[in-house]
PDB file of C-alpha atoms and ligand atoms in Angstrom:
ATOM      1  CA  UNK A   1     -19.037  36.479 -18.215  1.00 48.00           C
ATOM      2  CA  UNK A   2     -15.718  37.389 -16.816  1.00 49.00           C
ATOM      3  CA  UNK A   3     -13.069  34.502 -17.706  1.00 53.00           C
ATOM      4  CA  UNK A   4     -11.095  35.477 -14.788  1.00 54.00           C
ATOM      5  CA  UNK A   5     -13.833  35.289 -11.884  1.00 56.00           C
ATOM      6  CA  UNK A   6     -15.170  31.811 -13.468  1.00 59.00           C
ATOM      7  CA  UNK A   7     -12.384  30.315 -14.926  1.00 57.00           C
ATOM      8  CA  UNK A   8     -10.787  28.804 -11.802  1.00 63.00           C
ATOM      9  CA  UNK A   9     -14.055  26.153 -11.926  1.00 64.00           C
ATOM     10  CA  UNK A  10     -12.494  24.543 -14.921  1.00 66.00           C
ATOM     11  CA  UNK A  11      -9.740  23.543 -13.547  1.00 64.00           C
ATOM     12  CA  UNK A  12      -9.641  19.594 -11.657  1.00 61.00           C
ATOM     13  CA  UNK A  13     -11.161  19.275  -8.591  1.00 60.00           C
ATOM     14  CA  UNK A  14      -8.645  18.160  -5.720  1.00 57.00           C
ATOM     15  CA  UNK A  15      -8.931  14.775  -5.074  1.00 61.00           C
ATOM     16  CA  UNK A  16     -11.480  14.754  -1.619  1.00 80.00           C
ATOM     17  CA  UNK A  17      -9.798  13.685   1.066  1.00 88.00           C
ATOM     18  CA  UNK A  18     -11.795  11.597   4.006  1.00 84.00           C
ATOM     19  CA  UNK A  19     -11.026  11.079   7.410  1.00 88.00           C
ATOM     20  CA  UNK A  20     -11.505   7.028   8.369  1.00 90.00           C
ATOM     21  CA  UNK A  21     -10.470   7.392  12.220  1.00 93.00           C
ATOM     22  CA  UNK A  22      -8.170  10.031  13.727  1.00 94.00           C
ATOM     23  CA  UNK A  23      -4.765   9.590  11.527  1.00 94.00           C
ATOM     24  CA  UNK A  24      -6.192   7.856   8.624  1.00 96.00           C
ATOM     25  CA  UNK A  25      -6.981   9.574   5.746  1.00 97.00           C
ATOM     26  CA  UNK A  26      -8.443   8.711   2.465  1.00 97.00           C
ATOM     27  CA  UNK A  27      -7.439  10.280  -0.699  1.00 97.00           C
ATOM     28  CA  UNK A  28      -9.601   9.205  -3.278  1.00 97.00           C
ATOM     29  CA  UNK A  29      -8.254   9.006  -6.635  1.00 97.00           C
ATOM     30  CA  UNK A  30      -5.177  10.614  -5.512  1.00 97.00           C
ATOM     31  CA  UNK A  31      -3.077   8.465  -7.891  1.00 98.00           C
ATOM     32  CA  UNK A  32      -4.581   8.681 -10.856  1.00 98.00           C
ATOM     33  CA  UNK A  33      -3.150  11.107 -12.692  1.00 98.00           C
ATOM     34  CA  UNK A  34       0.118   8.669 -12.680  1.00 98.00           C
ATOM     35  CA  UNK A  35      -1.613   5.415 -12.886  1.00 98.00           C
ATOM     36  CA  UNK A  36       1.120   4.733 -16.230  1.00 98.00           C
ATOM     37  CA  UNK A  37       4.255   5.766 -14.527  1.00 98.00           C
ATOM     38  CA  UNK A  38       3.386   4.039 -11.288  1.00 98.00           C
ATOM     39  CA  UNK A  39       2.500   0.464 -13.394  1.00 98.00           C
ATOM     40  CA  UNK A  40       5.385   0.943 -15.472  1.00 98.00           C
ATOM     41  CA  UNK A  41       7.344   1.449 -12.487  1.00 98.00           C
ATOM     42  CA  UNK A  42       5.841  -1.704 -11.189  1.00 99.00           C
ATOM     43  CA  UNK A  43       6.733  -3.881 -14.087  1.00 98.00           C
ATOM     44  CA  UNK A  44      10.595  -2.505 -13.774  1.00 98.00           C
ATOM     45  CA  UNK A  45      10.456  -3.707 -10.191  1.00 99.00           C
ATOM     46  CA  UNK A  46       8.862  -6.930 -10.763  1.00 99.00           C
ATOM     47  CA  UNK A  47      11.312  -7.969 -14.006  1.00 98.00           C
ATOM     48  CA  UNK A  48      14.360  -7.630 -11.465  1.00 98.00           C
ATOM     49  CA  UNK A  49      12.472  -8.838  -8.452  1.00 99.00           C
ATOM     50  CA  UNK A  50       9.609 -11.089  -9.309  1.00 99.00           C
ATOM     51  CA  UNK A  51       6.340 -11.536  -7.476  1.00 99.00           C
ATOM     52  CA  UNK A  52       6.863 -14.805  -5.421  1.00 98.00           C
ATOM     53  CA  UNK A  53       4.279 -16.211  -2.281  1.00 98.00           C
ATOM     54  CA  UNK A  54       6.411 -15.981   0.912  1.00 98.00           C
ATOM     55  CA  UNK A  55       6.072 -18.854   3.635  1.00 98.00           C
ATOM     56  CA  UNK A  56       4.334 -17.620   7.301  1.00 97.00           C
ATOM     57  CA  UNK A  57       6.578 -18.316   9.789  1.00 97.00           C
ATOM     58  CA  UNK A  58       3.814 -20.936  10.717  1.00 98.00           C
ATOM     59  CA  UNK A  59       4.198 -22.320   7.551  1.00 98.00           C
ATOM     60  CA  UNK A  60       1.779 -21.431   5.539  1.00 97.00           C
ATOM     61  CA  UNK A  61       1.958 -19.998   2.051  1.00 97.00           C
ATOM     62  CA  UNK A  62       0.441 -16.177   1.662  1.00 97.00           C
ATOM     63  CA  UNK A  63      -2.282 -16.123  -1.008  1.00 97.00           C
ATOM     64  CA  UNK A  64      -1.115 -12.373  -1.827  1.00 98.00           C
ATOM     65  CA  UNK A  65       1.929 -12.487  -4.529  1.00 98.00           C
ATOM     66  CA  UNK A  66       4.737 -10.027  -3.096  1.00 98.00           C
ATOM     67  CA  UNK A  67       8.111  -7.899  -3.763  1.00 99.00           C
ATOM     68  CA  UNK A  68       9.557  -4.881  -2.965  1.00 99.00           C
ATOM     69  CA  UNK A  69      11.515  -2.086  -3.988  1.00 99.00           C
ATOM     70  CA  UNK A  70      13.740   0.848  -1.955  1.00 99.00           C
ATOM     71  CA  UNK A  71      16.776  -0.325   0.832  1.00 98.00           C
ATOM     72  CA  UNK A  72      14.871  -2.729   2.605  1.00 98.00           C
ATOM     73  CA  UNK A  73      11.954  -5.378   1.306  1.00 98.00           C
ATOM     74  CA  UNK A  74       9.520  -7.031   3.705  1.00 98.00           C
ATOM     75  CA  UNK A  75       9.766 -10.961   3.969  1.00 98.00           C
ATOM     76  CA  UNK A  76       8.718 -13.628   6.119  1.00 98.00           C
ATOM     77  CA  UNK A  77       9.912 -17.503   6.372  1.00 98.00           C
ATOM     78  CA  UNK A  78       9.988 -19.997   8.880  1.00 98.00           C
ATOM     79  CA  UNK A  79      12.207 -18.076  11.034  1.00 98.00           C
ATOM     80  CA  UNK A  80      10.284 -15.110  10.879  1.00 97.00           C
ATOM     81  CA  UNK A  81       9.440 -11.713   9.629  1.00 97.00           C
ATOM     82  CA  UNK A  82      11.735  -9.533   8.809  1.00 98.00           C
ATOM     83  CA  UNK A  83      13.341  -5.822   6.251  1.00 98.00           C
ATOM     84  CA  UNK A  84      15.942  -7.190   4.622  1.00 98.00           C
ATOM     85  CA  UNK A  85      18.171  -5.325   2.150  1.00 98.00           C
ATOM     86  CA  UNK A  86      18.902  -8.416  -0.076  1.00 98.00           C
ATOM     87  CA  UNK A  87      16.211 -10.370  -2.059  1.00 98.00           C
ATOM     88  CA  UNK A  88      16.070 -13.724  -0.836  1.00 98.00           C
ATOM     89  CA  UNK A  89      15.575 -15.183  -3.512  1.00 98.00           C
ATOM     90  CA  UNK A  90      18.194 -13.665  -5.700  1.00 98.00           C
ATOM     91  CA  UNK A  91      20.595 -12.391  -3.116  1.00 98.00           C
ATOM     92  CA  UNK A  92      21.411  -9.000  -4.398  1.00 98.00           C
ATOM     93  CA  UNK A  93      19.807  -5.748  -3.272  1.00 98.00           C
ATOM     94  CA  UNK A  94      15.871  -4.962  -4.205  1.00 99.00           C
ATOM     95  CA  UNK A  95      15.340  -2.351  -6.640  1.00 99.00           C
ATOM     96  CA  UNK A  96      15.569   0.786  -6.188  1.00 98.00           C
ATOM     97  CA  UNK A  97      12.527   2.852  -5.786  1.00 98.00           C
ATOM     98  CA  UNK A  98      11.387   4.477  -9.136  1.00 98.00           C
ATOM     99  CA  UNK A  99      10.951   8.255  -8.336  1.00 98.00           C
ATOM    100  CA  UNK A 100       7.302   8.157  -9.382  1.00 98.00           C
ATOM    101  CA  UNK A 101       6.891   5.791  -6.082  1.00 98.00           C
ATOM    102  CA  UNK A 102       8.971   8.226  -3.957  1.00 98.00           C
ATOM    103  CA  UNK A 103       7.135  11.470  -5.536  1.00 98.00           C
ATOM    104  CA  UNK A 104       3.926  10.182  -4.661  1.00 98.00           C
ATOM    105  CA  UNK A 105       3.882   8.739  -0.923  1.00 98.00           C
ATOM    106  CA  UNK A 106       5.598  11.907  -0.424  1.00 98.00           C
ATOM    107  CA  UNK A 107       2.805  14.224  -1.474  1.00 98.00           C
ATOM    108  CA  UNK A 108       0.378  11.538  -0.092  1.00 98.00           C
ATOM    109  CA  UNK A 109       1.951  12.090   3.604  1.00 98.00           C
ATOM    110  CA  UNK A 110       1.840  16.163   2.796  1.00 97.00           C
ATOM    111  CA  UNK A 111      -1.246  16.085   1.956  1.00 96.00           C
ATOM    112  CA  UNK A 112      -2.231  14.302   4.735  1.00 95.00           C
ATOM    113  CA  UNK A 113      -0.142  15.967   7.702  1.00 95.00           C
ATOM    114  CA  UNK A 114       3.199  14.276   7.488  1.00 97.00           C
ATOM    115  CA  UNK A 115       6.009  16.244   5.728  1.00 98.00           C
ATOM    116  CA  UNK A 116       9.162  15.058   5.211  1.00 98.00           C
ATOM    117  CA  UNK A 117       7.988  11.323   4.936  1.00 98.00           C
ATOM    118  CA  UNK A 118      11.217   9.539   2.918  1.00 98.00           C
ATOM    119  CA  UNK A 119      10.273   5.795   2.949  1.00 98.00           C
ATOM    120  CA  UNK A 120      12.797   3.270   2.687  1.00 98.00           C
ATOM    121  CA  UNK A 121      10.785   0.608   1.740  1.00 98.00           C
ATOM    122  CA  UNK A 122       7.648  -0.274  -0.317  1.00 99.00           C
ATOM    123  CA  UNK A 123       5.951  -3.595  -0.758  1.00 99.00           C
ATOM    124  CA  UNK A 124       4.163  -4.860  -3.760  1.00 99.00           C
ATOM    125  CA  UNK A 125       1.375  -7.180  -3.262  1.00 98.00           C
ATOM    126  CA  UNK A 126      -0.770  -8.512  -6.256  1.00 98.00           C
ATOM    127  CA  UNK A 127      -3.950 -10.286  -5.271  1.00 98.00           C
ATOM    128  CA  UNK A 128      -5.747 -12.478  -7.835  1.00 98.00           C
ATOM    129  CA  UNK A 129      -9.225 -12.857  -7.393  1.00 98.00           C
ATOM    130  CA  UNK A 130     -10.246 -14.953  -4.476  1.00 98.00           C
ATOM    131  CA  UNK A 131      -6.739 -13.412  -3.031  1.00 98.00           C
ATOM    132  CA  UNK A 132      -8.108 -12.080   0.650  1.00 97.00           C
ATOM    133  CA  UNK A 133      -5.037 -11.020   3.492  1.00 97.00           C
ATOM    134  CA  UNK A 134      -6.660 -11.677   6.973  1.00 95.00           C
ATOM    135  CA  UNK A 135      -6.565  -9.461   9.862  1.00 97.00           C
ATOM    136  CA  UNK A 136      -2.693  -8.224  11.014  1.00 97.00           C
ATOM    137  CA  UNK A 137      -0.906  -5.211  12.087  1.00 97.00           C
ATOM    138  CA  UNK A 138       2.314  -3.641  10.740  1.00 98.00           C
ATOM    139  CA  UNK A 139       4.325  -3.992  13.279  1.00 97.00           C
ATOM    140  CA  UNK A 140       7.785  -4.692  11.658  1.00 97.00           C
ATOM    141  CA  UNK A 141       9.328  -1.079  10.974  1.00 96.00           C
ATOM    142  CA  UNK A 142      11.798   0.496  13.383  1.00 94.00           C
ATOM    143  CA  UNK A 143       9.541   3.534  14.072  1.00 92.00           C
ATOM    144  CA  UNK A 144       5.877   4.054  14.398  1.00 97.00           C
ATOM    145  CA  UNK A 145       5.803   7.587  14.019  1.00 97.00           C
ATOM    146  CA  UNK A 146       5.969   7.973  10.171  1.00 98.00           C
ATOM    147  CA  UNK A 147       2.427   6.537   8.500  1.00 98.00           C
ATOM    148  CA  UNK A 148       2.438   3.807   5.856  1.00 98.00           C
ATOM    149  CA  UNK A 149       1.307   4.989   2.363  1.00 98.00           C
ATOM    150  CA  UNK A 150      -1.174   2.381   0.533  1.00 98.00           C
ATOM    151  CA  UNK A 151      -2.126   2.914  -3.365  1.00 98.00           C
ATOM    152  CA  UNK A 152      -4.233   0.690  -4.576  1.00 98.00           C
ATOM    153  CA  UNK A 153      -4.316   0.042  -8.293  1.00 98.00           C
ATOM    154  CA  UNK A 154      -6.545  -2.450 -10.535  1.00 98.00           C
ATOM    155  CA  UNK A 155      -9.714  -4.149  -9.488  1.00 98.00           C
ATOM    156  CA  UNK A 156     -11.178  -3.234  -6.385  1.00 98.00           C
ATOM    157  CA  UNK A 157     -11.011  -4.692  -2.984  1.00 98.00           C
ATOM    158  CA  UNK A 158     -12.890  -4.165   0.166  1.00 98.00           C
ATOM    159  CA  UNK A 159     -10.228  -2.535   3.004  1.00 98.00           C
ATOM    160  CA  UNK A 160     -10.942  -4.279   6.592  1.00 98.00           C
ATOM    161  CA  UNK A 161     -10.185  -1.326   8.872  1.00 97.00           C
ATOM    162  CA  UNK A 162     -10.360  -2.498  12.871  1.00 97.00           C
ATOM    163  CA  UNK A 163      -9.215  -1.106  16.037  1.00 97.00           C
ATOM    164  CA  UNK A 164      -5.965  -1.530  18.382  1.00 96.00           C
ATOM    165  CA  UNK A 165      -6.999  -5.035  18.807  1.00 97.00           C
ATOM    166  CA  UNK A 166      -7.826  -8.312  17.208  1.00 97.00           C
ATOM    167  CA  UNK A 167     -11.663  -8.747  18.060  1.00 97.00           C
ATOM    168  CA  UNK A 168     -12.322  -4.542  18.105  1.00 97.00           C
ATOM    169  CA  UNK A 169     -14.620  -4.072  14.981  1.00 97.00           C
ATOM    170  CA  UNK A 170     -13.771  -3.325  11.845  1.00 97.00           C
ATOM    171  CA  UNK A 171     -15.133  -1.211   9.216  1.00 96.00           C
ATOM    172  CA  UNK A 172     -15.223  -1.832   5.520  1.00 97.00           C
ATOM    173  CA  UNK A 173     -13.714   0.413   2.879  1.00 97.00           C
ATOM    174  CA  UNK A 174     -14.472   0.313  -0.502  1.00 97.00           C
ATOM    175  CA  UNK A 175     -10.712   0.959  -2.365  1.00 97.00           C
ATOM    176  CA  UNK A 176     -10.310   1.468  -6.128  1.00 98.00           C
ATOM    177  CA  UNK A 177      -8.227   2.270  -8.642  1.00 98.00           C
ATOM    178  CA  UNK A 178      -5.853   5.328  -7.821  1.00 98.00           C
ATOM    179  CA  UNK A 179      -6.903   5.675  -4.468  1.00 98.00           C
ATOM    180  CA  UNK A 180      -4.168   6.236  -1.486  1.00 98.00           C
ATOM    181  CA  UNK A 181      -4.614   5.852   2.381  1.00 98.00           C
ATOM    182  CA  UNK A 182      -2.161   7.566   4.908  1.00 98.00           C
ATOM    183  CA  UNK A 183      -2.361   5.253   8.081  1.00 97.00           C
ATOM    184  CA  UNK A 184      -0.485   7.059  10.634  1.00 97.00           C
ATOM    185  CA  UNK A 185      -1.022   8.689  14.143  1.00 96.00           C
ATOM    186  CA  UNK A 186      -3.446   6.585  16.262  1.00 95.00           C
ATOM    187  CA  UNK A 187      -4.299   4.295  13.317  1.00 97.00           C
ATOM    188  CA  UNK A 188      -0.646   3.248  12.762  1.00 97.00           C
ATOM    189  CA  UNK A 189      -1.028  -0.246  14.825  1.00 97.00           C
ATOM    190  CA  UNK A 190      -4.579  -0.726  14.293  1.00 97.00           C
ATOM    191  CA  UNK A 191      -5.633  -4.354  12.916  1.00 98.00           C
ATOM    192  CA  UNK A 192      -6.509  -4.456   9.281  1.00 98.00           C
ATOM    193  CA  UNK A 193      -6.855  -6.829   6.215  1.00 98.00           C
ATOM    194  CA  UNK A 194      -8.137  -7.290   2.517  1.00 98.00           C
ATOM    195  CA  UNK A 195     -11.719  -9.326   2.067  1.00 98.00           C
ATOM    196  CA  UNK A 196     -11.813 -11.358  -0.861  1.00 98.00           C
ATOM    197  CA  UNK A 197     -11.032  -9.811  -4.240  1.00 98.00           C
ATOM    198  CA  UNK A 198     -13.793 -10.905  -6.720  1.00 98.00           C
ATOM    199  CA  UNK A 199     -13.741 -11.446 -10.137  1.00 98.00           C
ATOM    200  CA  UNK A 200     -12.685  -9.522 -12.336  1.00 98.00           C
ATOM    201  CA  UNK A 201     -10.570  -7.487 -15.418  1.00 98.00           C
ATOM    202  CA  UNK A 202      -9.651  -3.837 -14.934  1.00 98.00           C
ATOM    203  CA  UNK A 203      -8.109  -1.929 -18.011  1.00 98.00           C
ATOM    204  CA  UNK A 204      -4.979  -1.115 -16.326  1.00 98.00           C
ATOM    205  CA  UNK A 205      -3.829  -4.224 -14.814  1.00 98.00           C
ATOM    206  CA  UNK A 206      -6.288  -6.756 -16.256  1.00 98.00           C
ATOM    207  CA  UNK A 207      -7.359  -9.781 -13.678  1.00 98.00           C
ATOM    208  CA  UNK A 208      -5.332  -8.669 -10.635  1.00 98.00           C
ATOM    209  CA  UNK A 209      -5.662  -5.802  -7.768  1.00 98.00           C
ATOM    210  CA  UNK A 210      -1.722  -4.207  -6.603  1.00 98.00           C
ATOM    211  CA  UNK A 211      -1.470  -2.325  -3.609  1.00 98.00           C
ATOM    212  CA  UNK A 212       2.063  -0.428  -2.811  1.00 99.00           C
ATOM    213  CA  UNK A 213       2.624   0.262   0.431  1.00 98.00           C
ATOM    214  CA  UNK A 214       5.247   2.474   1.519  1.00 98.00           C
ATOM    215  CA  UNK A 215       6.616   2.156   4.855  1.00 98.00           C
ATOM    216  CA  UNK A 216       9.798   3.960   6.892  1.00 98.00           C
ATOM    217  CA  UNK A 217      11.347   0.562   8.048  1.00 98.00           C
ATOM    218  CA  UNK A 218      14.707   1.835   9.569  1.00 96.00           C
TER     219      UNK A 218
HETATM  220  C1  MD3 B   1      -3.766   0.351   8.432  1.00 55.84           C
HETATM  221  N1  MD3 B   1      -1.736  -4.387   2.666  1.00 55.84           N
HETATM  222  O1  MD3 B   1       0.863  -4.918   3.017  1.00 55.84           O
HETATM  223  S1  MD3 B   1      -2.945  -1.557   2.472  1.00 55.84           S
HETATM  224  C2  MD3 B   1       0.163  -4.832   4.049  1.00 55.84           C
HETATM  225  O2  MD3 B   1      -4.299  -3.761   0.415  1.00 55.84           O
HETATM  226  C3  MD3 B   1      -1.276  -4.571   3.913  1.00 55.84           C
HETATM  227  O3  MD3 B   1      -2.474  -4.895   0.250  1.00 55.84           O
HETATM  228  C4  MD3 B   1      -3.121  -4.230   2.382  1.00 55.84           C
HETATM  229  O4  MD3 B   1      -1.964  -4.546   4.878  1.00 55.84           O
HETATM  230  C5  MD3 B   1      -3.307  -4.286   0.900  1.00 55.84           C
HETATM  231  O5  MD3 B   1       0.622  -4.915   5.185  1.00 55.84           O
HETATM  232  C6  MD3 B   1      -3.695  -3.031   2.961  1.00 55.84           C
HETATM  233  C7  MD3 B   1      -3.547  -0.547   3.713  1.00 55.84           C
HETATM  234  C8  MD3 B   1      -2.845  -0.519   5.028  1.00 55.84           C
HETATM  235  C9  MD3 B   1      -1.501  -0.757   5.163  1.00 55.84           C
HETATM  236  C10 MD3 B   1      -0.914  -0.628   6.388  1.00 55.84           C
HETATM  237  C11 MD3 B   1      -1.663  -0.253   7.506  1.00 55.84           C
HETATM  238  C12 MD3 B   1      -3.574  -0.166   6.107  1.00 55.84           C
HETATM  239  C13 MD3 B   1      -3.009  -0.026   7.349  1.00 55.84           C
HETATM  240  C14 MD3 B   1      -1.087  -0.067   8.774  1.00 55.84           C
HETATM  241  C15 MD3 B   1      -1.857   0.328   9.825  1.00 55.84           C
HETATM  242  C16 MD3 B   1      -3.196   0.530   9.662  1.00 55.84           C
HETATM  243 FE1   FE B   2      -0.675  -4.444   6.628  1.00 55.84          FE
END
């Protein structure tokens, strides 16, 4: 057998990559092969800017655990949502991104159609089990033409995908460990949420799911 003709089949298969609706794509396992340098990353973020359960502007505290890192961090308090470029709960600037972060949505958003994505923000949620985010759109950033990046690390979660609005039905996607979604195009404002997380310890992150999401804000 010729080595040269065959040896190519050796080699890792890309990562398949599934349509969901026109502009979302799923890569599947596309962040595996830095699943250290992304948690390790995490953990740098999260000692400088810990996880903390922002207030709706209804009142209400968020089940999901969240901080950021980049120029500008999503919150939300009584007077609103908001990017801010300060940490409100320490003041000073979030973290920078680590370059692991920045490495990957970028290649994510190649991959998927969308060079030249540079986001300025990404937002760290950790969900517990019984942690569930209900149906919202991402409607915050100053420009709807770049996609948001999602990796989801740690115990699974099932991904409600809808439609433009509220009561259009949604499907359910299965996310794991290492996989990535590019939401952009079409799919950019479309409604969406997080069932449930069940119970649960994963190797990598033990009794908690993290999603990154990386978003062009300004
Ligand atoms: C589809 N996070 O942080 S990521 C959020 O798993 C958020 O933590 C979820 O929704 C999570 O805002 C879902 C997937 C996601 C993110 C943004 C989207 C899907 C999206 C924007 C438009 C459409
Ligand atoms: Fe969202």
């Amino acid at each position: 057998m010729t080595p040269d003709l065959f040896g190519d089949l050796d080699a890792p298969p890309l990562p398949a990559t599934q349509p969901l609706a026109p502009g979302a794509v799923l890569l599947r396992g596309f962040a595996r092969p830095d699943e250290r340098a992304l948690l390790a990353g995490v953990d740098e973020v999260l000692a400088r800017a810990p996880l903390r359960h922002l207030i709706t502007p209804g009142g209400f505290r968020m089940s999901v655990a969240m901080s950021n890192c980049g120029r500008l961090g999503w919150v939300s308090d009584r007077s609103g949502y908001r990017y801010d470029a300060n940490d409100p709960d320490s003041g000073r600037p979030w973290p920078a991104m680590p370059a692991v972060f920045l490495e990957l949505a970028g290649a994510a958003a190649r991959r998927s159609g969308f060079e030249g994505f540079a986001p300025d923000a990404c937002l760290i949620n950790r969900y517990e089990p019984g942690t569930r985010l209900s149906l919202h759109q991402d409607r915050d950033e100053g420009n709807y033409d770049w996609p948001i990046v999602s990796v989801s690390l740690g115990l699974p979660a099932v991904f409600l995908f809808g439609g433009p609005k509220r009561s259009d039905k949604a499907q359910r996607v299965p996310l794991a460990h290492g996989d990535v979604v590019v939401w952009g195009g079409p799919s950019r404002l479309h409604y969406h949420g997080v069932l449930p997380v069940k119970e649960g310890v994963h190797p990598s992150t033990g009794a908690c799911r993290i999603n990154l999401t990386f978003r062009r804000a300004s």
